[in-house]
Amino acid sequence: QVQLVESGGGLVQAGGSLRLSCAASGSIFSINAMGWHPQVPGKQRELVAGISSGGITNYADSVNGRFTISRDNAKNTVYLQMNSLKPEDTAVYYCNAGVNWRTYWGQGTQVTVSS
């Protein structure tokens, strides 16, 4: 059984920073792409940052230049460094990963940005 566990969410003022982590555990043979998907009530999750197994990154326009995704393959962990946070970044942030040729999701971590 594979699990993804996120951490690092919280309440921050606009302009502040947070760092999210998502660690994969269990019987892991390979991890392919990993990504972060914020979700607000009434809307679908959307990919804002993704990283391939080789470290190639991609970002949504809304976060490009403010967020940085990275991964530590030795720890089976993906990170999201969020700087210059805005109130519109408020959401539950879910990580996902392609593990052993299946897609898994974490339970989500709340990020709240106050104005």
PDB file of N, CA and C in Angstrom, residues 1-5 23-31 76 97 99-100 102-107:
ATOM      1  N   GLN A   1       0.843  -1.184   0.000  1.00  0.00           N
ATOM      2  CA  GLN A   1       0.000   0.000   0.000  1.00  0.00           C
ATOM      3  C   GLN A   1       0.884   1.242   0.000  1.00  0.00           C
ATOM      4  N   VAL A   2       0.566   2.173  -0.885  1.00  0.00           N
ATOM      5  CA  VAL A   2       1.322   3.421  -1.003  1.00  0.00           C
ATOM      6  C   VAL A   2       0.491   4.555  -0.411  1.00  0.00           C
ATOM      7  N   GLN A   3       1.145   5.407   0.332  1.00  0.00           N
ATOM      8  CA  GLN A   3       0.487   6.586   0.897  1.00  0.00           C
ATOM      9  C   GLN A   3       1.290   7.836   0.580  1.00  0.00           C
ATOM     10  N   LEU A   4       0.576   8.941   0.364  1.00  0.00           N
ATOM     11  CA  LEU A   4       1.179  10.259   0.227  1.00  0.00           C
ATOM     12  C   LEU A   4       0.678  11.105   1.392  1.00  0.00           C
ATOM     13  N   VAL A   5       1.596  11.723   2.100  1.00  0.00           N
ATOM     14  CA  VAL A   5       1.225  12.539   3.257  1.00  0.00           C
ATOM     15  C   VAL A   5       1.796  13.937   3.084  1.00  0.00           C
ATOM     16  N   ALA A  23       5.356  13.405   1.249  1.00  0.00           N
ATOM     17  CA  ALA A  23       6.213  12.232   1.314  1.00  0.00           C
ATOM     18  C   ALA A  23       5.443  10.974   0.935  1.00  0.00           C
ATOM     19  N   ALA A  24       6.012  10.195   0.054  1.00  0.00           N
ATOM     20  CA  ALA A  24       5.431   8.917  -0.343  1.00  0.00           C
ATOM     21  C   ALA A  24       6.054   7.799   0.478  1.00  0.00           C
ATOM     22  N   SER A  25       5.215   6.867   0.927  1.00  0.00           N
ATOM     23  CA  SER A  25       5.716   5.737   1.704  1.00  0.00           C
ATOM     24  C   SER A  25       5.003   4.463   1.276  1.00  0.00           C
ATOM     25  N   GLY A  26       5.582   3.321   1.660  1.00  0.00           N
ATOM     26  CA  GLY A  26       4.999   2.039   1.300  1.00  0.00           C
ATOM     27  C   GLY A  26       5.920   1.264   0.388  1.00  0.00           C
ATOM     28  N   SER A  27       5.340   0.332  -0.335  1.00  0.00           N
ATOM     29  CA  SER A  27       6.100  -0.506  -1.261  1.00  0.00           C
ATOM     30  C   SER A  27       6.278   0.245  -2.582  1.00  0.00           C
ATOM     31  N   ILE A  28       7.371   0.972  -2.683  1.00  0.00           N
ATOM     32  CA  ILE A  28       7.612   1.852  -3.828  1.00  0.00           C
ATOM     33  C   ILE A  28       8.722   1.285  -4.695  1.00  0.00           C
ATOM     34  N   PHE A  29       8.422   1.063  -5.969  1.00  0.00           N
ATOM     35  CA  PHE A  29       9.427   0.609  -6.923  1.00  0.00           C
ATOM     36  C   PHE A  29       9.904   1.766  -7.798  1.00  0.00           C
ATOM     37  N   SER A  30       8.950   2.635  -8.155  1.00  0.00           N
ATOM     38  CA  SER A  30       9.326   3.797  -8.961  1.00  0.00           C
ATOM     39  C   SER A  30       8.309   4.906  -8.756  1.00  0.00           C
ATOM     40  N   ILE A  31       8.796   6.144  -8.862  1.00  0.00           N
ATOM     41  CA  ILE A  31       7.932   7.320  -8.805  1.00  0.00           C
ATOM     42  C   ILE A  31       8.194   8.139 -10.050  1.00  0.00           C
ATOM     43  N   ASN A  76      11.796  10.185  -1.464  1.00  0.00           N
ATOM     44  CA  ASN A  76      10.466  10.029  -2.074  1.00  0.00           C
ATOM     45  C   ASN A  76       9.551  11.192  -1.701  1.00  0.00           C
ATOM     46  N   ALA A  97       1.136  11.744  -7.268  1.00  0.00           N
ATOM     47  CA  ALA A  97       2.351  11.148  -7.805  1.00  0.00           C
ATOM     48  C   ALA A  97       2.013   9.868  -8.538  1.00  0.00           C
ATOM     49  N   VAL A  99       3.083   6.447  -8.838  1.00  0.00           N
ATOM     50  CA  VAL A  99       3.893   5.489  -8.086  1.00  0.00           C
ATOM     51  C   VAL A  99       3.561   4.087  -8.561  1.00  0.00           C
ATOM     52  N   ASN A 100       4.589   3.350  -8.956  1.00  0.00           N
ATOM     53  CA  ASN A 100       4.382   1.974  -9.420  1.00  0.00           C
ATOM     54  C   ASN A 100       3.296   1.924 -10.504  1.00  0.00           C
ATOM     55  N   ARG A 102       0.748   3.740 -10.989  1.00  0.00           N
ATOM     56  CA  ARG A 102      -0.594   4.156 -10.589  1.00  0.00           C
ATOM     57  C   ARG A 102      -0.516   5.570 -10.028  1.00  0.00           C
ATOM     58  N   THR A 103      -1.645   6.275 -10.063  1.00  0.00           N
ATOM     59  CA  THR A 103      -1.681   7.629  -9.522  1.00  0.00           C
ATOM     60  C   THR A 103      -2.254   7.611  -8.119  1.00  0.00           C
ATOM     61  N   TYR A 104      -1.541   8.244  -7.208  1.00  0.00           N
ATOM     62  CA  TYR A 104      -1.984   8.342  -5.824  1.00  0.00           C
ATOM     63  C   TYR A 104      -2.128   9.816  -5.443  1.00  0.00           C
ATOM     64  N   TRP A 105      -3.031  10.066  -4.490  1.00  0.00           N
ATOM     65  CA  TRP A 105      -3.270  11.414  -3.994  1.00  0.00           C
ATOM     66  C   TRP A 105      -3.067  11.462  -2.482  1.00  0.00           C
ATOM     67  N   GLY A 106      -2.583  12.601  -2.011  1.00  0.00           N
ATOM     68  CA  GLY A 106      -2.519  12.825  -0.585  1.00  0.00           C
ATOM     69  C   GLY A 106      -3.850  13.302  -0.047  1.00  0.00           C
ATOM     70  N   GLN A 107      -3.889  13.557   1.250  1.00  0.00           N
ATOM     71  CA  GLN A 107      -5.139  13.933   1.903  1.00  0.00           C
ATOM     72  C   GLN A 107      -5.384  15.440   1.845  1.00  0.00           C
TER      73      GLN A 107
END
